[in-house]
Short mmCIF file of C-alpha atoms and ligand atoms in Angstrom, two decimals:
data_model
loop_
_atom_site.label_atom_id
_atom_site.label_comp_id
_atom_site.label_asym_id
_atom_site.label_seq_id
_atom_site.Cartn_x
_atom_site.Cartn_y
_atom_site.Cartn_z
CA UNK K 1 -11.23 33.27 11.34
CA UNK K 2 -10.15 31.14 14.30
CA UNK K 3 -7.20 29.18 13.42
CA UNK K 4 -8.15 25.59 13.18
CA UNK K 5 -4.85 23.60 13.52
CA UNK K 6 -4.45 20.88 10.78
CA UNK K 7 -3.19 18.46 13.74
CA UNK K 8 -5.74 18.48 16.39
CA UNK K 9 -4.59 15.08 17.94
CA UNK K 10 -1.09 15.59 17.02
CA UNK K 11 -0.32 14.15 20.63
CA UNK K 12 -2.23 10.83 20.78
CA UNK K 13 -1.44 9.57 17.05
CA UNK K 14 1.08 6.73 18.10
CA UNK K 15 3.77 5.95 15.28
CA UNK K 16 3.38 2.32 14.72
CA UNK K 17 5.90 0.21 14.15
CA UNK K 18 5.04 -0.02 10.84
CA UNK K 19 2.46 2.24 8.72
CA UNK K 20 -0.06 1.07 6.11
CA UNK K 21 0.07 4.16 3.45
CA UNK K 22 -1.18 4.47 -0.17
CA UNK K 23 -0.06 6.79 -2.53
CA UNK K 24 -1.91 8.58 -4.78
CA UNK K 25 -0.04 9.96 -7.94
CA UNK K 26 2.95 7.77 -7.81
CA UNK K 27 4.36 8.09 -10.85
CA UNK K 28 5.26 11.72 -10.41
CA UNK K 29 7.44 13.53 -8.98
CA UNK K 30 6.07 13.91 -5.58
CA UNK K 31 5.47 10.55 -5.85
CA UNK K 32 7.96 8.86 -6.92
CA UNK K 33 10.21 10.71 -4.50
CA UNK K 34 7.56 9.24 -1.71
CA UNK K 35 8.45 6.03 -3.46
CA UNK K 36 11.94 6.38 -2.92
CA UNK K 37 12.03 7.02 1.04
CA UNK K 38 9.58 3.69 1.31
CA UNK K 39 12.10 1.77 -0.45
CA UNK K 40 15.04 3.26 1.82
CA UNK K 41 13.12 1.87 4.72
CA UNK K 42 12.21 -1.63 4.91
CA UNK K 43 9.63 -2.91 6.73
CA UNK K 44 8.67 0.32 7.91
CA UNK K 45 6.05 0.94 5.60
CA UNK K 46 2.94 -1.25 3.86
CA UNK K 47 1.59 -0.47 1.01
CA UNK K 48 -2.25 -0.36 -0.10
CA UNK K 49 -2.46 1.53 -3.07
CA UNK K 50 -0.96 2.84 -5.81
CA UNK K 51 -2.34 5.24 -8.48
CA UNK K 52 -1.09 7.06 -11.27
CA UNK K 53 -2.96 8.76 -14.29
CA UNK K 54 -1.64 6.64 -17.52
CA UNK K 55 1.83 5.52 -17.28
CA UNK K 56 1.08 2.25 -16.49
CA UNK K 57 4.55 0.85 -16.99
CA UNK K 58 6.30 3.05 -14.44
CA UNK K 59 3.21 2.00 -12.21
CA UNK K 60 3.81 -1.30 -12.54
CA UNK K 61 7.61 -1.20 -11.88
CA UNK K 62 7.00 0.37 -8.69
CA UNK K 63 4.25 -1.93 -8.03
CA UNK K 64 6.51 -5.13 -8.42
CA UNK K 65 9.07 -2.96 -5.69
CA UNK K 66 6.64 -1.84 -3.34
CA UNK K 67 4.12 -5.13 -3.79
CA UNK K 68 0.76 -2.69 -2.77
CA UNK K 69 -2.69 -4.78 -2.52
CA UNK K 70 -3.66 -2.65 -5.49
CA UNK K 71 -2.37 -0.48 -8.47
CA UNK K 72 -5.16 1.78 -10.32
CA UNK K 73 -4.87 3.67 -13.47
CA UNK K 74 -6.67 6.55 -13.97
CA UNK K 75 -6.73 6.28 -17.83
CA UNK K 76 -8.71 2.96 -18.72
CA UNK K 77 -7.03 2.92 -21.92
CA UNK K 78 -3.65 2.04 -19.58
CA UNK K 79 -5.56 -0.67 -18.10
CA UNK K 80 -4.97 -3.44 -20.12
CA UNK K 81 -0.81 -2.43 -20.50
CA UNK K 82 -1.17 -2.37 -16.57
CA UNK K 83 -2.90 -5.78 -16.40
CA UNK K 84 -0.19 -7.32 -18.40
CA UNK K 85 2.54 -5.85 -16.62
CA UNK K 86 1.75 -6.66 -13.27
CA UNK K 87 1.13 -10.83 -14.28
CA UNK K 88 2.17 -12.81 -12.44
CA UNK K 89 1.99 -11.15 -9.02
CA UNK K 90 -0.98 -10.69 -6.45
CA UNK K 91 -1.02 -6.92 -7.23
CA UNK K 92 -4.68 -6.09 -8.06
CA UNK K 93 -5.40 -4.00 -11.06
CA UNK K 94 -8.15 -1.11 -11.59
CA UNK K 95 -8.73 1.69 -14.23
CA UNK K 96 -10.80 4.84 -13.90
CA UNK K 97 -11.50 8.28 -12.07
CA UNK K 98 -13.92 6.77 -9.95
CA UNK K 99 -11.38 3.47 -9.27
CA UNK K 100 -8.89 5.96 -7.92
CA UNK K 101 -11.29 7.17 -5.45
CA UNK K 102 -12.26 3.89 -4.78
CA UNK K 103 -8.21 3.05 -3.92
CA UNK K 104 -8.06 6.40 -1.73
CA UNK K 105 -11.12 5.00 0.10
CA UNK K 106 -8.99 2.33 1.09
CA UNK K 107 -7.75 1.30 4.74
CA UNK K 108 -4.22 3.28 4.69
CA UNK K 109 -3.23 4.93 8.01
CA UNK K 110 -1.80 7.37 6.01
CA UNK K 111 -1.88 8.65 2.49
CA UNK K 112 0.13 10.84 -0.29
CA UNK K 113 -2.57 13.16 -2.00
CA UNK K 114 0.22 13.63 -4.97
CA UNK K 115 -2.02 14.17 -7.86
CA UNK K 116 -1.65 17.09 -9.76
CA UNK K 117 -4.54 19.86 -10.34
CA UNK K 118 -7.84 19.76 -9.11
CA UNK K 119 -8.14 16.01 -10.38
CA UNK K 120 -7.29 15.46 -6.89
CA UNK K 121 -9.86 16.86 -5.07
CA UNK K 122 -12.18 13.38 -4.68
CA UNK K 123 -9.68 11.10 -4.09
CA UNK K 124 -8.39 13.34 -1.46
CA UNK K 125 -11.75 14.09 0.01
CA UNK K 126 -12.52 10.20 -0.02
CA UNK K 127 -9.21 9.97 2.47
CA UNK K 128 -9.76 12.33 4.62
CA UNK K 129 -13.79 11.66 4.86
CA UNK K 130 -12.05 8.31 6.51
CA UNK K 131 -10.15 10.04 8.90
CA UNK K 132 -6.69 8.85 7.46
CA UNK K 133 -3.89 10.86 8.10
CA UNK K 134 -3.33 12.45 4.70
CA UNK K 135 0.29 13.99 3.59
CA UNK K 136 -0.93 17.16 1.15
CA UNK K 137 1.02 17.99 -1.74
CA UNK K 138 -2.04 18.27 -4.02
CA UNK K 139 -2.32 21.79 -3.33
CA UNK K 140 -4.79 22.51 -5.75
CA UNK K 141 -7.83 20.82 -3.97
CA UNK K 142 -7.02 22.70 -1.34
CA UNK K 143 -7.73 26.43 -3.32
CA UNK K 144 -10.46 24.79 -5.62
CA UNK K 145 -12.28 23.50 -2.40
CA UNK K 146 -10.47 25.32 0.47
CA UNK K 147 -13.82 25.47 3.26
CA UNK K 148 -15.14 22.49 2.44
CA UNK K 149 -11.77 20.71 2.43
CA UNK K 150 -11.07 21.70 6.16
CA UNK K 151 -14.46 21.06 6.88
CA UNK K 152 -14.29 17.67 6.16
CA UNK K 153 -11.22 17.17 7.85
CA UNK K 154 -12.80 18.30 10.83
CA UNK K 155 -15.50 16.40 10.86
CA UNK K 156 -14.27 13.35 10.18
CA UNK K 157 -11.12 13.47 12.16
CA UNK K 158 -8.51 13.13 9.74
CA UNK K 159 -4.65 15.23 10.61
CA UNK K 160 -3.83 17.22 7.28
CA UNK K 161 0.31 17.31 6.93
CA UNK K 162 1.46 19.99 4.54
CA UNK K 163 3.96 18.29 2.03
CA UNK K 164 4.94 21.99 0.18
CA UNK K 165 8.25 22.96 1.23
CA UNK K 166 6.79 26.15 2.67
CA UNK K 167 3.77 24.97 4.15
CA UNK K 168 5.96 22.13 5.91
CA UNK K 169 8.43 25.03 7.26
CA UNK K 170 5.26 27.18 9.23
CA UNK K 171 4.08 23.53 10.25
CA UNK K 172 7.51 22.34 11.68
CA UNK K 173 7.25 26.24 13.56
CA UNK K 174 4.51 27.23 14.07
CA UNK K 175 2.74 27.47 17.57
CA UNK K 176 -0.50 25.48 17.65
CA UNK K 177 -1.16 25.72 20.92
CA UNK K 178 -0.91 29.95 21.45
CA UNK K 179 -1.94 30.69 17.17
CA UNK K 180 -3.21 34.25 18.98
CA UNK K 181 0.48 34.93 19.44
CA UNK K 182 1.36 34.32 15.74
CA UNK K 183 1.38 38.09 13.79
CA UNK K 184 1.90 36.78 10.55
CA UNK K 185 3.55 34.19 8.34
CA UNK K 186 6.15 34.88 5.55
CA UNK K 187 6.07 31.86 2.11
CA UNK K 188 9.40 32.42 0.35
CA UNK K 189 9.56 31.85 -3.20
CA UNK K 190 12.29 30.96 -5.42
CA UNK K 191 11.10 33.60 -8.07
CA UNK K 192 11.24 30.95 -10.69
CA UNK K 193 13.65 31.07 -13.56
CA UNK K 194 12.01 34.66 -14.94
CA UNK K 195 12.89 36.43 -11.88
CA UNK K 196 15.48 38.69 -13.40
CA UNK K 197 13.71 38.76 -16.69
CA UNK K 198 12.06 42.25 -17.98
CA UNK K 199 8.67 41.90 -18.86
CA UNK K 200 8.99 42.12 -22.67
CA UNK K 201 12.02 39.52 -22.57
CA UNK K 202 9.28 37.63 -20.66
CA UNK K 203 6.85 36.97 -23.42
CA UNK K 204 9.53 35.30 -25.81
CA UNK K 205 9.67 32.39 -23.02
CA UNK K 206 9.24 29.09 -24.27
CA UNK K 207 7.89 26.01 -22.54
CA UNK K 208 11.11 24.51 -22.66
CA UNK K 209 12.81 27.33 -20.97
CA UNK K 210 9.26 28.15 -18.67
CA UNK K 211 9.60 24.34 -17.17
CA UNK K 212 13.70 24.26 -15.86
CA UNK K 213 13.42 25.83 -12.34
CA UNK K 214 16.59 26.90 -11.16
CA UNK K 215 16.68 25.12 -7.60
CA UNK K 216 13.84 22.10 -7.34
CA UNK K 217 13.18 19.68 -10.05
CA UNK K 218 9.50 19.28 -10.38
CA UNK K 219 6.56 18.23 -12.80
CA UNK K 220 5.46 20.25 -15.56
CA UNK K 221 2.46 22.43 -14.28
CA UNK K 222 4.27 23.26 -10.79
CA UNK K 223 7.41 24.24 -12.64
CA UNK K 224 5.40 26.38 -14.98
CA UNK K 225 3.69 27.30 -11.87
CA UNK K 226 6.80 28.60 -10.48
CA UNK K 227 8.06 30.81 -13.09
CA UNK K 228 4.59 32.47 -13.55
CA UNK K 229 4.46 32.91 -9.41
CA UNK K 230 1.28 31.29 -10.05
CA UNK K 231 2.37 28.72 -7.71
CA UNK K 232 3.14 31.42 -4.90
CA UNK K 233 -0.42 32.71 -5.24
CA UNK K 234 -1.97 28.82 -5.09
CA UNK K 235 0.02 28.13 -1.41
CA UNK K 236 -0.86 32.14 -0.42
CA UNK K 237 -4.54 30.29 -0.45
CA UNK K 238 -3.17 26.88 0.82
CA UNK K 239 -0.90 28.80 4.06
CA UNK K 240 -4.61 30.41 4.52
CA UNK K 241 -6.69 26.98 4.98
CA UNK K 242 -4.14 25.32 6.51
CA UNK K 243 -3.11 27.95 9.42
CA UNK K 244 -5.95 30.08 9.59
CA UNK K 245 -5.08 33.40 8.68
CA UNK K 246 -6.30 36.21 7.01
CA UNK K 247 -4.74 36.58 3.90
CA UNK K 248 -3.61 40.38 4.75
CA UNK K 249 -1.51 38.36 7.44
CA UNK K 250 0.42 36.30 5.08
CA UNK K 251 3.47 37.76 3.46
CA UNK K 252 5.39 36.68 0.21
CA UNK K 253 9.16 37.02 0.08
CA UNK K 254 11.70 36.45 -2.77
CA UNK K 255 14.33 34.19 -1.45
CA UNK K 256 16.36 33.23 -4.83
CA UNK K 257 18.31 30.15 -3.05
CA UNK K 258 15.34 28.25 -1.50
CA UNK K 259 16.98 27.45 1.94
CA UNK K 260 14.57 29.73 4.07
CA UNK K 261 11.45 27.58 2.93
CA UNK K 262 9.63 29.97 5.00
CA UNK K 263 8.88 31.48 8.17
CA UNK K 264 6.66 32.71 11.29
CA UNK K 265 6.27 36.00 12.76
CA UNK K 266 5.32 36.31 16.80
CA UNK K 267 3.68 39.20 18.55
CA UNK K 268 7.45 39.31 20.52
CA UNK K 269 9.02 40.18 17.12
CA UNK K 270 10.69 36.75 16.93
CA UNK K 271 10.47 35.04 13.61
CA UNK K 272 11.19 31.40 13.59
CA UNK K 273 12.19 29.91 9.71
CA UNK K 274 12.93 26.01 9.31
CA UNK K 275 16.40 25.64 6.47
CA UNK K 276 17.11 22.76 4.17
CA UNK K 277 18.89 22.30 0.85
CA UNK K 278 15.85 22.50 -1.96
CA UNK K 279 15.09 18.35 -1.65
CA UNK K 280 11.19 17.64 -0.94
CA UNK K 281 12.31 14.25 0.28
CA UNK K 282 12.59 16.07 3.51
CA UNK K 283 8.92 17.46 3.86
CA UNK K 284 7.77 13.82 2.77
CA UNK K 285 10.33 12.17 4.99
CA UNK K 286 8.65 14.94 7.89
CA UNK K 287 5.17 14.18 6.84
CA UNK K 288 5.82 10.51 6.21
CA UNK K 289 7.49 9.73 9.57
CA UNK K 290 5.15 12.25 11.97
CA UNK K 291 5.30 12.89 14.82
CA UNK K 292 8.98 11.23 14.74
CA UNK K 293 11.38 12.25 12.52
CA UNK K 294 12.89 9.78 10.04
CA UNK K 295 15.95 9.78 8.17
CA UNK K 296 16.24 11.55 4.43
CA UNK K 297 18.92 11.42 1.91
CA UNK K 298 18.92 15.27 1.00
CA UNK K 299 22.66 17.17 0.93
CA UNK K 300 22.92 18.74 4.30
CA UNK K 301 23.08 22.72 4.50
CA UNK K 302 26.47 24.09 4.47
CA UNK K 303 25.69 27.60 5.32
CA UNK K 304 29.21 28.63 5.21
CA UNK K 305 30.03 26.90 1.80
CA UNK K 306 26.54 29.37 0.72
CA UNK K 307 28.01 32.69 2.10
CA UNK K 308 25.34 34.87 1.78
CA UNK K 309 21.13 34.41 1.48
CA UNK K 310 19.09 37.00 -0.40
CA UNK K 311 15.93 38.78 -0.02
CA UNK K 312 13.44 41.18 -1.98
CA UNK K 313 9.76 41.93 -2.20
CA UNK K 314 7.85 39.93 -5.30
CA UNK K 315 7.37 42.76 -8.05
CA UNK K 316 3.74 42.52 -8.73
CA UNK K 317 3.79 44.46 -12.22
CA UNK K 318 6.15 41.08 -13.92
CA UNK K 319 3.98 38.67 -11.83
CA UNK K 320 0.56 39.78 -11.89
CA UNK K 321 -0.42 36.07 -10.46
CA UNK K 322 -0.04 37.83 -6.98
CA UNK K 323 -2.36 40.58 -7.10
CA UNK K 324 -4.89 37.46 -8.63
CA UNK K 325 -4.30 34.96 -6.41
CA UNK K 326 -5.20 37.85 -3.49
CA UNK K 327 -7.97 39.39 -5.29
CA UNK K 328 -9.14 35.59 -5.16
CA UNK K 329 -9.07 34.97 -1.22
CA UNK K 330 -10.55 38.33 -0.87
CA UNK K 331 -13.32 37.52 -3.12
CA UNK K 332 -13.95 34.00 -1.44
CA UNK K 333 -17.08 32.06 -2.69
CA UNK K 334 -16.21 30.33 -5.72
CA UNK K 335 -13.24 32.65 -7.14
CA UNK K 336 -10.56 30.61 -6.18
CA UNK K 337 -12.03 27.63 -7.73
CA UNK K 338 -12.22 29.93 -10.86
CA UNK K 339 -8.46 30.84 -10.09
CA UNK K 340 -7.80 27.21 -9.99
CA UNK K 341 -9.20 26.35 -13.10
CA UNK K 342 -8.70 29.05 -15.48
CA UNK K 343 -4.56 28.52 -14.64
CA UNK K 344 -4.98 24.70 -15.25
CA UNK K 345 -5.94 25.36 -18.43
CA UNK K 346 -3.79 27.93 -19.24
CA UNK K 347 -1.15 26.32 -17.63
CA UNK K 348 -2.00 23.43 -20.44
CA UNK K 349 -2.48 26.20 -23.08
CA UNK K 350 1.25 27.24 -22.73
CA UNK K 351 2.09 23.91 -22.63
CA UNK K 352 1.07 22.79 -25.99
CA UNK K 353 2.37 25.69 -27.59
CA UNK K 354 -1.14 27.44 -28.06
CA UNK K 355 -0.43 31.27 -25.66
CA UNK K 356 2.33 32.80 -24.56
CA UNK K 357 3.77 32.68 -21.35
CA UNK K 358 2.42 36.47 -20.45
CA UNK K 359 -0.66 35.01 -21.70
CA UNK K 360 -1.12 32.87 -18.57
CA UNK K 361 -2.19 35.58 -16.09
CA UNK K 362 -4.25 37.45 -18.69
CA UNK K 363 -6.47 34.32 -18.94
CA UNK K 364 -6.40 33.76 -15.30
CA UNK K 365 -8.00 37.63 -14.85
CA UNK K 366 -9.87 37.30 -17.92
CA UNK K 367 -11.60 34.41 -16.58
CA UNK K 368 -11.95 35.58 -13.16
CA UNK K 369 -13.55 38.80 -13.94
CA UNK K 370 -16.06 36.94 -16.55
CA UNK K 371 -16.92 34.55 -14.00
CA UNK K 372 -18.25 37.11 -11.16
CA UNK K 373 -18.63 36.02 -7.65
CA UNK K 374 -20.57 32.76 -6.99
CA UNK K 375 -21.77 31.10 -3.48
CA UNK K 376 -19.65 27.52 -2.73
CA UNK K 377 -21.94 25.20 -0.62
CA UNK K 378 -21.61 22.29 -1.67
CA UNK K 379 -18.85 19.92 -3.66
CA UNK K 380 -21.35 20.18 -6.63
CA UNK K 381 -20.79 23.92 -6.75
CA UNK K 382 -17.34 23.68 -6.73
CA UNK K 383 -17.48 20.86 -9.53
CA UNK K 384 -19.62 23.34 -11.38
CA UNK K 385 -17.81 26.66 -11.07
CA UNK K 386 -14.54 24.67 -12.03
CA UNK K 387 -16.37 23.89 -15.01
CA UNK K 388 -17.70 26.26 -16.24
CA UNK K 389 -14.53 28.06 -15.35
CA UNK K 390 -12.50 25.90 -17.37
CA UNK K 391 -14.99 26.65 -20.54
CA UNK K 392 -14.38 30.56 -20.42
CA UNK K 393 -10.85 29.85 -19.87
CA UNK K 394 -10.12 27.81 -22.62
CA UNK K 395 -12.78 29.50 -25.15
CA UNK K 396 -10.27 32.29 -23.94
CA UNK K 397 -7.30 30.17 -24.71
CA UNK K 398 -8.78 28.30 -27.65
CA UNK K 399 -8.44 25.32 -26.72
CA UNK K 400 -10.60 21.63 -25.04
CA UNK K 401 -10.66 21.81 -20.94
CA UNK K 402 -10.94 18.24 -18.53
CA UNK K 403 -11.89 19.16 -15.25
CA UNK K 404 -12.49 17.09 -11.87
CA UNK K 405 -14.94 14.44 -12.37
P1 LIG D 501 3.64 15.37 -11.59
O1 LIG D 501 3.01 15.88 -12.81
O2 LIG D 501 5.07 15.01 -11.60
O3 LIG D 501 2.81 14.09 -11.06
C1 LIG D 501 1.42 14.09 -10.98
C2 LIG D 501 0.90 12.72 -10.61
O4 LIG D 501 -0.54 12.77 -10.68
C3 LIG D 501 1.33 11.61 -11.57
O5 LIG D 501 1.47 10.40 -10.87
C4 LIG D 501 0.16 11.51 -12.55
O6 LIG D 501 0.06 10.23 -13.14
C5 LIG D 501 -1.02 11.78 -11.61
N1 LIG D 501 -2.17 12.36 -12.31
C6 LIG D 501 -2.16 13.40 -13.20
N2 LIG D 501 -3.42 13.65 -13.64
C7 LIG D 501 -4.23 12.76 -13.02
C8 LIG D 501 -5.61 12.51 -13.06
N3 LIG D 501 -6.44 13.22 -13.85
N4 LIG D 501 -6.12 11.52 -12.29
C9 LIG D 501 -5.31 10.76 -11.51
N5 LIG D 501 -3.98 10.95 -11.42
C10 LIG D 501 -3.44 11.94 -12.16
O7 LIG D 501 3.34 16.46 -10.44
P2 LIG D 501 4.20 16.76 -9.13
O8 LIG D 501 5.22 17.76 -9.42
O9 LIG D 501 4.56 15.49 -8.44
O10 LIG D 501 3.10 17.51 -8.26
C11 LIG D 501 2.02 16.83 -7.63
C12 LIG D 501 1.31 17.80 -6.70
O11 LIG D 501 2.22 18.17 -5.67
C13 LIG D 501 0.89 19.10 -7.38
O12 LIG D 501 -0.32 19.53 -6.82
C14 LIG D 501 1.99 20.08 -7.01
O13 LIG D 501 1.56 21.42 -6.97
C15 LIG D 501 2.36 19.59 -5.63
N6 LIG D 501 3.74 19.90 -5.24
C16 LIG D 501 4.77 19.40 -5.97
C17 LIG D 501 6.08 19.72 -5.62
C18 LIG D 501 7.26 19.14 -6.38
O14 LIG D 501 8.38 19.35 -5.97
N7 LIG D 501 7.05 18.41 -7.46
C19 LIG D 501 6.33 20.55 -4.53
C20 LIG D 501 5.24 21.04 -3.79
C21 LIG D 501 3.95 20.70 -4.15
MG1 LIG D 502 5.98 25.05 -2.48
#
């Protein structure tokens, strides 16, 4: 596969003086760190849109802050809390799935795609089918609907900037204009809070315990995510959309402190890494100022103060998620939507208590060897391989699946 640069007119996209951006999942972590850097530049930014899923009161404090043309709920039972809180100013209110679309849709230069899960896969689409520039931190759409993703991007125009730490690092490295020269590309992971953990000690793990990472504070299903590796196997498919490599090219290291977010191999044998203290307001601040640089409030790197960084190879017997998440690109077609899925609802599973942490991966395989292989032409196959994915998966987990539309 020819890699297809996420940036083709890197070059000729001008930085205004000021940028009209929307930001889709707000209220989250992602989000509301986005949030954050807006309001630590004034008058450098306009805001369309904002959208969150139900919390309408955090939505609405950041609406009276930011003052977007519209603030959209995904939940229309939060619509009417929404409507009240935001009376008295000209902030717009909207509930609904198809409303949050509708605010993606929206003329914004530049957009957030900060939802989590495969929920945003048509408000992201919607963007980039306008040819916005759109920041990516939802990696899921990008595994559930990797092809057709990238194809749309292409067709329509739109620049793709990776917002995970990792996928930020190859971009800030990586050589778009010789990609024959690059041998291979290295993700780091963190190893998640289980790293050290044998594998019976791992089973005990509660959600509690399963959701504190050790270096990056994130939402929920990420941090679960992380300690299952899970995560590491979703941006081994991401890396492979977004840089256009074969996923025997791609190369996971354990890196316990999260300073190397990750690196690029050339056919010279140099290997060029970008460094940061674990703060994703710098891959926003990089995605939301781009092509310039803009300033973030993360601690700088004291490499000295650190002393040492450490290394190993992921052990694929503990974190199975791996071998999956492979097995998945491999496989192609529809199994990384079914990858996709069937963690979602795991992920959710282990969340409310229902299977064990171990429990995770087994439904992931379980799911993905029920499924089969399946053909993905079409956004309506993926919509209905997700499904149907998310039925065996939680028949498997015992428990009621959502699902993108
Ligand atoms: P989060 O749970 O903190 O926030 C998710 C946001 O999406 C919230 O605003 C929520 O209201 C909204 N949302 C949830 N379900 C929705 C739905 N069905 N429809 C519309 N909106 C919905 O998650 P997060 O940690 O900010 O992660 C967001 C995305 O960014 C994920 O895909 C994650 O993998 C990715 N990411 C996060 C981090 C991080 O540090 N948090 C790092 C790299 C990548
Ligand atoms: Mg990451």
């Amino acid at each position: 596969m020819a890699v297809t640069s996420v940036v083709p007119q890197a070059a000729v996209i001008e930085c205004a003086a000021h940028r009209t951006i929307t930001i889709l999942g707000s209220t989250g972590s992602i989000g509301s760190n986005t949030v954050d850097l807006v309001l630590r530049n004034p008058g450098a930014f306009e805001v369309e849109a904002l959208t969150a899923h139900s919390n309408a009161a955090k939505l609405a404090r950041q609406a009276r802050e930011l003052r977007p043309k519209l603030a959209v709920v995904a939940d229309p039972g939060a619509y009417a809390e929404l409507k009240e809180a935001l009376s008295g100013t000209d902030v717009e209110a909207a509930a609904g799935p198809d409303a949050v679309v509708a605010a993606a849709a929206r003329p914004a230069e530049w957009v957030m795609a900060a939802i989590v899960g495969a929920a945003g896969l048509q408000p992201t689409l919607a963007a980039a089918r306008r040819g916005a520039v759109v920041a990516l931190a939802n990696k899921e759409c990008l595994v559930c609907a990797g092809e057709l993703m990238m194809g749309e991007v292409r067709r329509h125009g739109a620049t793709l900037l990776p917002v995970d730490s990792e996928h930020s690092a190859i971009f800030q490295v990586f050589d778009f204009e010789q990609p024959e020269k690059v041998e291979r590309i290295i993700l780091t992971a963190s190893g998640g809070p289980f790293r050290t953990f044998d594998y019976a000690a791992m089973a005990d793990v509660t959600p509690s315990q399963a959701v504190a990472h050790p270096n990056w504070d994130m939402g929920a299903k990420i941090s679960v995510d992380s300690a299952t590796m899970m995560n590491k196997g979703l941006e081994l498919i991401e890396a492979h959309h977004l840089f256009g490599l074969p996923e025997e090219r791609i190369e996971i290291l354990v890196h316990p402190q999260s300073v190397i977010h990750s690196l690029v191999a050339y056919v010279d044998g140099s290997v060029l890494a970008q460094l940061g203290t674990p703060d994703m307001r710098t891959p926003i601040a990089y995605a939301l100022g781009w092509p310039r640089r803009m300033d973030a409030p993360a601690a700088r790197l004291d490499l000295a103060a650190l002393g040492s960084l450490t290394f190993e190879a992921p052990d694929l017997k503990r974190f199975p998620a791996l071998r999956l998440a492979r097995q998945a690109l491999r496989s192609g077609g529809g199994a990384p939507t079914v990858f996709n899925a069937a963690n979602e609802v795991a992920v959710q599973a282990f969340l409310a208590g229902r299977i064990g942490f171990l429990d995770i991966a087994a439904v992931v395989e379980d799911t993905m060897d029920r499924m089969g292989e399946s053909v993905v032409t079409s956004l309506d196959d993926v919509i209905e391989i997700d499904c149907s994915a998310r039925e065996a998966a939680g028949e498997r987990a015992r428990m009621p699946v959502g699902g993108i539309s």
